[in-house]
Amino acid sequence: MIVRECFKVLLLEFAFLPLIFLNVFLLIPILTVVILTLLFFRDPNRKIGEWVVSPADGKIDYIKDRRLEIFMSIFDCHVNRSPVKGTVKRIVYKRGSKFPAFLRVEDPERNEIYIENEYGTFKVVQVAGFLARRIVCFVKEGESIEKGEKIGMIIMGSRVVLEVPKGFSFVKRVGERVKAGETIAIKSG
């Protein structure tokens, strides 16, 4: 499946197709861009794991206490999913700096989604990177959501942060790759 945000981008890319009548060699770069766009906006079905699941595809590059960060390269699926079942209590969009997403920076442009359930508040932060030009949020405050449900996406390379309440421990480590919907934290104790 492809997320609907893809179609606006594809329309723009298809607008360049008439250029191939001027130079047939432009067909290869145009088709390459179209294929990369379809790859980027893919939305595969996922089998959702137990406990707290990853909100994003990518590589874990930071874990400290109850905070985990996932770097999403341009080759990762960029659809973000809810790590738990709960209620969206608050959504806060903050303007900030845009650096390459592989760098952890102070005050980046971000969208914070607070999901509450019987275990506490889980915070998912969608961080815009240098190439990311848009953070898309699919949920609204007060909405009940299921674990693994799509909550948004970040257009182009980016980073997603997950903060869990006390009593949870991460089962994945820095350097491991994860997929949205895969178990990354469990209730401990």
PDB file of C-alpha atoms in Angstrom:
ATOM      1  CA  MET A   1       0.000   0.000   0.000  1.00  0.00           C
ATOM      2  CA  ILE A   2       0.959   3.621  -0.526  1.00  0.00           C
ATOM      3  CA  VAL A   3      -0.092   6.510   1.766  1.00  0.00           C
ATOM      4  CA  ARG A   4      -2.255   9.157   0.124  1.00  0.00           C
ATOM      5  CA  GLU A   5       0.325  11.938   0.709  1.00  0.00           C
ATOM      6  CA  CYS A   6       2.301  10.271  -2.080  1.00  0.00           C
ATOM      7  CA  PHE A   7      -0.124  11.246  -4.812  1.00  0.00           C
ATOM      8  CA  LYS A   8       0.623  14.993  -4.582  1.00  0.00           C
ATOM      9  CA  VAL A   9       4.324  14.266  -5.023  1.00  0.00           C
ATOM     10  CA  LEU A  10       3.683  11.882  -7.917  1.00  0.00           C
ATOM     11  CA  LEU A  11       1.561  14.494  -9.703  1.00  0.00           C
ATOM     12  CA  LEU A  12       4.468  16.909  -9.548  1.00  0.00           C
ATOM     13  CA  GLU A  13       6.887  14.258 -10.796  1.00  0.00           C
ATOM     14  CA  PHE A  14       4.606  13.240 -13.668  1.00  0.00           C
ATOM     15  CA  ALA A  15       4.501  16.890 -14.740  1.00  0.00           C
ATOM     16  CA  PHE A  16       8.123  16.401 -15.848  1.00  0.00           C
ATOM     17  CA  LEU A  17       7.305  13.445 -18.130  1.00  0.00           C
ATOM     18  CA  PRO A  18       6.781  15.632 -21.240  1.00  0.00           C
ATOM     19  CA  LEU A  19      10.495  16.508 -20.991  1.00  0.00           C
ATOM     20  CA  ILE A  20      11.322  13.063 -22.351  1.00  0.00           C
ATOM     21  CA  PHE A  21      10.103  14.264 -25.750  1.00  0.00           C
ATOM     22  CA  LEU A  22      12.937  16.812 -25.669  1.00  0.00           C
ATOM     23  CA  ASN A  23      15.528  14.322 -24.462  1.00  0.00           C
ATOM     24  CA  VAL A  24      14.801  10.583 -24.115  1.00  0.00           C
ATOM     25  CA  PHE A  25      17.681  10.208 -21.648  1.00  0.00           C
ATOM     26  CA  LEU A  26      15.630  12.134 -19.073  1.00  0.00           C
ATOM     27  CA  LEU A  27      13.317   9.128 -18.800  1.00  0.00           C
ATOM     28  CA  ILE A  28      15.759   7.212 -16.579  1.00  0.00           C
ATOM     29  CA  PRO A  29      16.193   9.938 -13.908  1.00  0.00           C
ATOM     30  CA  ILE A  30      12.465  10.725 -13.897  1.00  0.00           C
ATOM     31  CA  LEU A  31      11.505   7.049 -13.491  1.00  0.00           C
ATOM     32  CA  THR A  32      14.179   6.641 -10.791  1.00  0.00           C
ATOM     33  CA  VAL A  33      12.658   9.505  -8.809  1.00  0.00           C
ATOM     34  CA  VAL A  34       9.157   8.032  -9.221  1.00  0.00           C
ATOM     35  CA  ILE A  35      10.332   4.598  -8.007  1.00  0.00           C
ATOM     36  CA  LEU A  36      12.113   6.162  -4.991  1.00  0.00           C
ATOM     37  CA  THR A  37       8.950   8.142  -4.189  1.00  0.00           C
ATOM     38  CA  LEU A  38       6.834   4.972  -4.232  1.00  0.00           C
ATOM     39  CA  LEU A  39       9.419   3.243  -2.018  1.00  0.00           C
ATOM     40  CA  PHE A  40       9.488   6.138   0.432  1.00  0.00           C
ATOM     41  CA  PHE A  41       5.690   6.400   0.762  1.00  0.00           C
ATOM     42  CA  ARG A  42       5.064   2.672   1.126  1.00  0.00           C
ATOM     43  CA  ASP A  43       2.790   1.542   3.922  1.00  0.00           C
ATOM     44  CA  PRO A  44       3.248  -2.204   4.491  1.00  0.00           C
ATOM     45  CA  ASN A  45       0.887  -4.258   6.611  1.00  0.00           C
ATOM     46  CA  ARG A  46       2.405  -5.122   9.972  1.00  0.00           C
ATOM     47  CA  LYS A  47       1.840  -7.820  12.559  1.00  0.00           C
ATOM     48  CA  ILE A  48       1.738  -5.844  15.797  1.00  0.00           C
ATOM     49  CA  GLY A  49       3.836  -7.115  18.720  1.00  0.00           C
ATOM     50  CA  GLU A  50       3.184  -7.294  22.456  1.00  0.00           C
ATOM     51  CA  TRP A  51       3.574  -4.552  25.101  1.00  0.00           C
ATOM     52  CA  VAL A  52       5.129  -1.347  23.732  1.00  0.00           C
ATOM     53  CA  VAL A  53       5.922  -1.405  20.019  1.00  0.00           C
ATOM     54  CA  SER A  54       8.234   0.709  17.906  1.00  0.00           C
ATOM     55  CA  PRO A  55       6.590   3.829  16.505  1.00  0.00           C
ATOM     56  CA  ALA A  56       8.902   3.835  13.466  1.00  0.00           C
ATOM     57  CA  ASP A  57      11.129   1.836  11.136  1.00  0.00           C
ATOM     58  CA  GLY A  58      14.834   2.560  11.402  1.00  0.00           C
ATOM     59  CA  LYS A  59      17.935   2.162  13.523  1.00  0.00           C
ATOM     60  CA  ILE A  60      17.994   2.798  17.266  1.00  0.00           C
ATOM     61  CA  ASP A  61      20.769   5.298  17.831  1.00  0.00           C
ATOM     62  CA  TYR A  62      20.087   6.476  21.383  1.00  0.00           C
ATOM     63  CA  ILE A  63      18.694   4.977  24.588  1.00  0.00           C
ATOM     64  CA  LYS A  64      18.871   6.588  28.002  1.00  0.00           C
ATOM     65  CA  ASP A  65      16.603   5.885  30.960  1.00  0.00           C
ATOM     66  CA  ARG A  66      13.079   5.852  29.519  1.00  0.00           C
ATOM     67  CA  ARG A  67      13.916   7.554  26.191  1.00  0.00           C
ATOM     68  CA  LEU A  68      14.651   5.782  22.896  1.00  0.00           C
ATOM     69  CA  GLU A  69      15.433   7.452  19.545  1.00  0.00           C
ATOM     70  CA  ILE A  70      15.124   5.924  16.088  1.00  0.00           C
ATOM     71  CA  PHE A  71      16.867   7.358  13.024  1.00  0.00           C
ATOM     72  CA  MET A  72      14.881   6.792   9.843  1.00  0.00           C
ATOM     73  CA  SER A  73      16.939   6.910   6.655  1.00  0.00           C
ATOM     74  CA  ILE A  74      15.354   7.760   3.328  1.00  0.00           C
ATOM     75  CA  PHE A  75      15.123   4.012   2.653  1.00  0.00           C
ATOM     76  CA  ASP A  76      12.974   3.275   5.730  1.00  0.00           C
ATOM     77  CA  CYS A  77       9.187   3.319   5.716  1.00  0.00           C
ATOM     78  CA  HIS A  78       8.194   6.690   7.201  1.00  0.00           C
ATOM     79  CA  VAL A  79       4.689   5.863   8.434  1.00  0.00           C
ATOM     80  CA  ASN A  80       4.652   6.234  12.233  1.00  0.00           C
ATOM     81  CA  ARG A  81       2.495   4.009  14.437  1.00  0.00           C
ATOM     82  CA  SER A  82       1.140   4.222  17.958  1.00  0.00           C
ATOM     83  CA  PRO A  83       3.333   2.318  20.435  1.00  0.00           C
ATOM     84  CA  VAL A  84       0.340   1.488  22.670  1.00  0.00           C
ATOM     85  CA  LYS A  85      -3.432   1.471  22.844  1.00  0.00           C
ATOM     86  CA  GLY A  86      -4.746   4.608  24.536  1.00  0.00           C
ATOM     87  CA  THR A  87      -6.139   8.090  24.183  1.00  0.00           C
ATOM     88  CA  VAL A  88      -4.353  10.975  22.483  1.00  0.00           C
ATOM     89  CA  LYS A  89      -4.253  13.471  25.347  1.00  0.00           C
ATOM     90  CA  ARG A  90      -2.235  16.209  23.720  1.00  0.00           C
ATOM     91  CA  ILE A  91      -0.493  17.117  20.463  1.00  0.00           C
ATOM     92  CA  VAL A  92       2.115  19.885  20.473  1.00  0.00           C
ATOM     93  CA  TYR A  93       3.816  21.150  17.312  1.00  0.00           C
ATOM     94  CA  LYS A  94       7.017  23.137  17.887  1.00  0.00           C
ATOM     95  CA  ARG A  95       8.993  25.024  15.285  1.00  0.00           C
ATOM     96  CA  GLY A  96      12.741  24.697  15.589  1.00  0.00           C
ATOM     97  CA  SER A  97      15.995  24.023  13.824  1.00  0.00           C
ATOM     98  CA  LYS A  98      16.335  21.588  10.933  1.00  0.00           C
ATOM     99  CA  PHE A  99      19.613  19.715  10.934  1.00  0.00           C
ATOM    100  CA  PRO A 100      20.401  16.380   9.278  1.00  0.00           C
ATOM    101  CA  ALA A 101      18.243  13.787  11.055  1.00  0.00           C
ATOM    102  CA  PHE A 102      21.216  11.594  11.968  1.00  0.00           C
ATOM    103  CA  LEU A 103      22.352  14.384  14.340  1.00  0.00           C
ATOM    104  CA  ARG A 104      20.733  14.761  17.735  1.00  0.00           C
ATOM    105  CA  VAL A 105      20.230  18.495  18.238  1.00  0.00           C
ATOM    106  CA  GLU A 106      18.682  20.815  20.802  1.00  0.00           C
ATOM    107  CA  ASP A 107      15.294  22.256  19.922  1.00  0.00           C
ATOM    108  CA  PRO A 108      14.538  20.569  16.556  1.00  0.00           C
ATOM    109  CA  GLU A 109      11.305  21.136  14.658  1.00  0.00           C
ATOM    110  CA  ARG A 110       8.964  18.469  16.028  1.00  0.00           C
ATOM    111  CA  ASN A 111       5.467  17.206  16.692  1.00  0.00           C
ATOM    112  CA  GLU A 112       4.848  15.691  20.138  1.00  0.00           C
ATOM    113  CA  ILE A 113       2.006  13.199  20.577  1.00  0.00           C
ATOM    114  CA  TYR A 114       1.061  12.240  24.153  1.00  0.00           C
ATOM    115  CA  ILE A 115      -0.816   8.934  24.448  1.00  0.00           C
ATOM    116  CA  GLU A 116      -2.291   7.972  27.791  1.00  0.00           C
ATOM    117  CA  ASN A 117      -3.468   4.587  29.069  1.00  0.00           C
ATOM    118  CA  GLU A 118      -3.638   2.695  32.376  1.00  0.00           C
ATOM    119  CA  TYR A 119       0.188   2.456  32.521  1.00  0.00           C
ATOM    120  CA  GLY A 120       0.823   6.189  32.175  1.00  0.00           C
ATOM    121  CA  THR A 121       1.729   8.623  29.420  1.00  0.00           C
ATOM    122  CA  PHE A 122       3.720   7.594  26.368  1.00  0.00           C
ATOM    123  CA  LYS A 123       5.276  10.381  24.315  1.00  0.00           C
ATOM    124  CA  VAL A 124       6.022   9.987  20.600  1.00  0.00           C
ATOM    125  CA  VAL A 125       8.017  12.814  19.031  1.00  0.00           C
ATOM    126  CA  GLN A 126       8.194  13.167  15.254  1.00  0.00           C
ATOM    127  CA  VAL A 127      11.375  15.142  14.481  1.00  0.00           C
ATOM    128  CA  ALA A 128      11.918  16.927  11.162  1.00  0.00           C
ATOM    129  CA  GLY A 129      15.390  16.546   9.691  1.00  0.00           C
ATOM    130  CA  PHE A 130      17.233  18.715   7.178  1.00  0.00           C
ATOM    131  CA  LEU A 131      15.508  17.048   4.211  1.00  0.00           C
ATOM    132  CA  ALA A 132      12.171  16.672   5.975  1.00  0.00           C
ATOM    133  CA  ARG A 133       9.916  19.470   4.935  1.00  0.00           C
ATOM    134  CA  ARG A 134       6.709  18.323   6.533  1.00  0.00           C
ATOM    135  CA  ILE A 135       5.485  16.405   9.544  1.00  0.00           C
ATOM    136  CA  VAL A 136       2.038  14.890   9.021  1.00  0.00           C
ATOM    137  CA  CYS A 137      -0.103  13.933  12.017  1.00  0.00           C
ATOM    138  CA  PHE A 138      -3.020  11.558  11.374  1.00  0.00           C
ATOM    139  CA  VAL A 139      -4.566  11.704  14.897  1.00  0.00           C
ATOM    140  CA  LYS A 140      -6.401  14.336  16.948  1.00  0.00           C
ATOM    141  CA  GLU A 141      -6.541  15.170  20.637  1.00  0.00           C
ATOM    142  CA  GLY A 142      -9.165  13.136  22.510  1.00  0.00           C
ATOM    143  CA  GLU A 143      -9.109  10.338  19.935  1.00  0.00           C
ATOM    144  CA  SER A 144      -8.860   6.705  21.084  1.00  0.00           C
ATOM    145  CA  ILE A 145      -6.234   4.775  19.159  1.00  0.00           C
ATOM    146  CA  GLU A 146      -5.138   1.165  18.907  1.00  0.00           C
ATOM    147  CA  LYS A 147      -1.601  -0.108  19.302  1.00  0.00           C
ATOM    148  CA  GLY A 148       0.036  -0.130  15.867  1.00  0.00           C
ATOM    149  CA  GLU A 149      -2.479   2.322  14.402  1.00  0.00           C
ATOM    150  CA  LYS A 150      -1.002   4.878  12.004  1.00  0.00           C
ATOM    151  CA  ILE A 151      -0.473   8.190  13.811  1.00  0.00           C
ATOM    152  CA  GLY A 152       1.483  10.138  11.184  1.00  0.00           C
ATOM    153  CA  MET A 153       4.520  10.314   8.955  1.00  0.00           C
ATOM    154  CA  ILE A 154       7.521  12.530   8.353  1.00  0.00           C
ATOM    155  CA  ILE A 155       8.279  13.458   4.767  1.00  0.00           C
ATOM    156  CA  MET A 156      11.915  12.448   3.968  1.00  0.00           C
ATOM    157  CA  GLY A 157      14.719  11.368   6.354  1.00  0.00           C
ATOM    158  CA  SER A 158      13.936  12.005   9.999  1.00  0.00           C
ATOM    159  CA  ARG A 159      13.935  10.762  13.581  1.00  0.00           C
ATOM    160  CA  VAL A 160      11.286   9.497  16.012  1.00  0.00           C
ATOM    161  CA  VAL A 161      11.597   9.613  19.794  1.00  0.00           C
ATOM    162  CA  LEU A 162       9.679   7.423  22.238  1.00  0.00           C
ATOM    163  CA  GLU A 163       9.479   8.144  25.951  1.00  0.00           C
ATOM    164  CA  VAL A 164       7.859   5.507  28.159  1.00  0.00           C
ATOM    165  CA  PRO A 165       6.526   5.823  31.726  1.00  0.00           C
ATOM    166  CA  LYS A 166       8.315   4.416  34.775  1.00  0.00           C
ATOM    167  CA  GLY A 167       8.184   0.655  35.074  1.00  0.00           C
ATOM    168  CA  PHE A 168       9.072  -0.125  31.458  1.00  0.00           C
ATOM    169  CA  SER A 169      12.406  -1.345  30.113  1.00  0.00           C
ATOM    170  CA  PHE A 170      13.652  -1.521  26.543  1.00  0.00           C
ATOM    171  CA  VAL A 171      14.370  -4.943  25.037  1.00  0.00           C
ATOM    172  CA  LYS A 172      16.191  -3.561  21.998  1.00  0.00           C
ATOM    173  CA  ARG A 173      19.644  -1.959  22.058  1.00  0.00           C
ATOM    174  CA  VAL A 174      21.483   0.877  20.324  1.00  0.00           C
ATOM    175  CA  GLY A 175      22.481  -0.177  16.822  1.00  0.00           C
ATOM    176  CA  GLU A 176      19.565  -2.566  16.310  1.00  0.00           C
ATOM    177  CA  ARG A 177      17.110  -1.996  13.479  1.00  0.00           C
ATOM    178  CA  VAL A 178      13.398  -1.961  14.275  1.00  0.00           C
ATOM    179  CA  LYS A 179      10.143  -1.917  12.355  1.00  0.00           C
ATOM    180  CA  ALA A 180       7.036   0.027  13.346  1.00  0.00           C
ATOM    181  CA  GLY A 181       4.808  -2.348  15.289  1.00  0.00           C
ATOM    182  CA  GLU A 182       7.678  -4.519  16.610  1.00  0.00           C
ATOM    183  CA  THR A 183       8.023  -4.952  20.399  1.00  0.00           C
ATOM    184  CA  ILE A 184      10.696  -2.689  21.880  1.00  0.00           C
ATOM    185  CA  ALA A 185       9.713  -2.293  25.546  1.00  0.00           C
ATOM    186  CA  ILE A 186       8.087  -4.415  28.229  1.00  0.00           C
ATOM    187  CA  LYS A 187       6.579  -3.797  31.633  1.00  0.00           C
ATOM    188  CA  SER A 188       9.226  -4.681  34.180  1.00  0.00           C
ATOM    189  CA  GLY A 189       8.704  -5.569  37.798  1.00  0.00           C
TER     190      GLY A 189
END
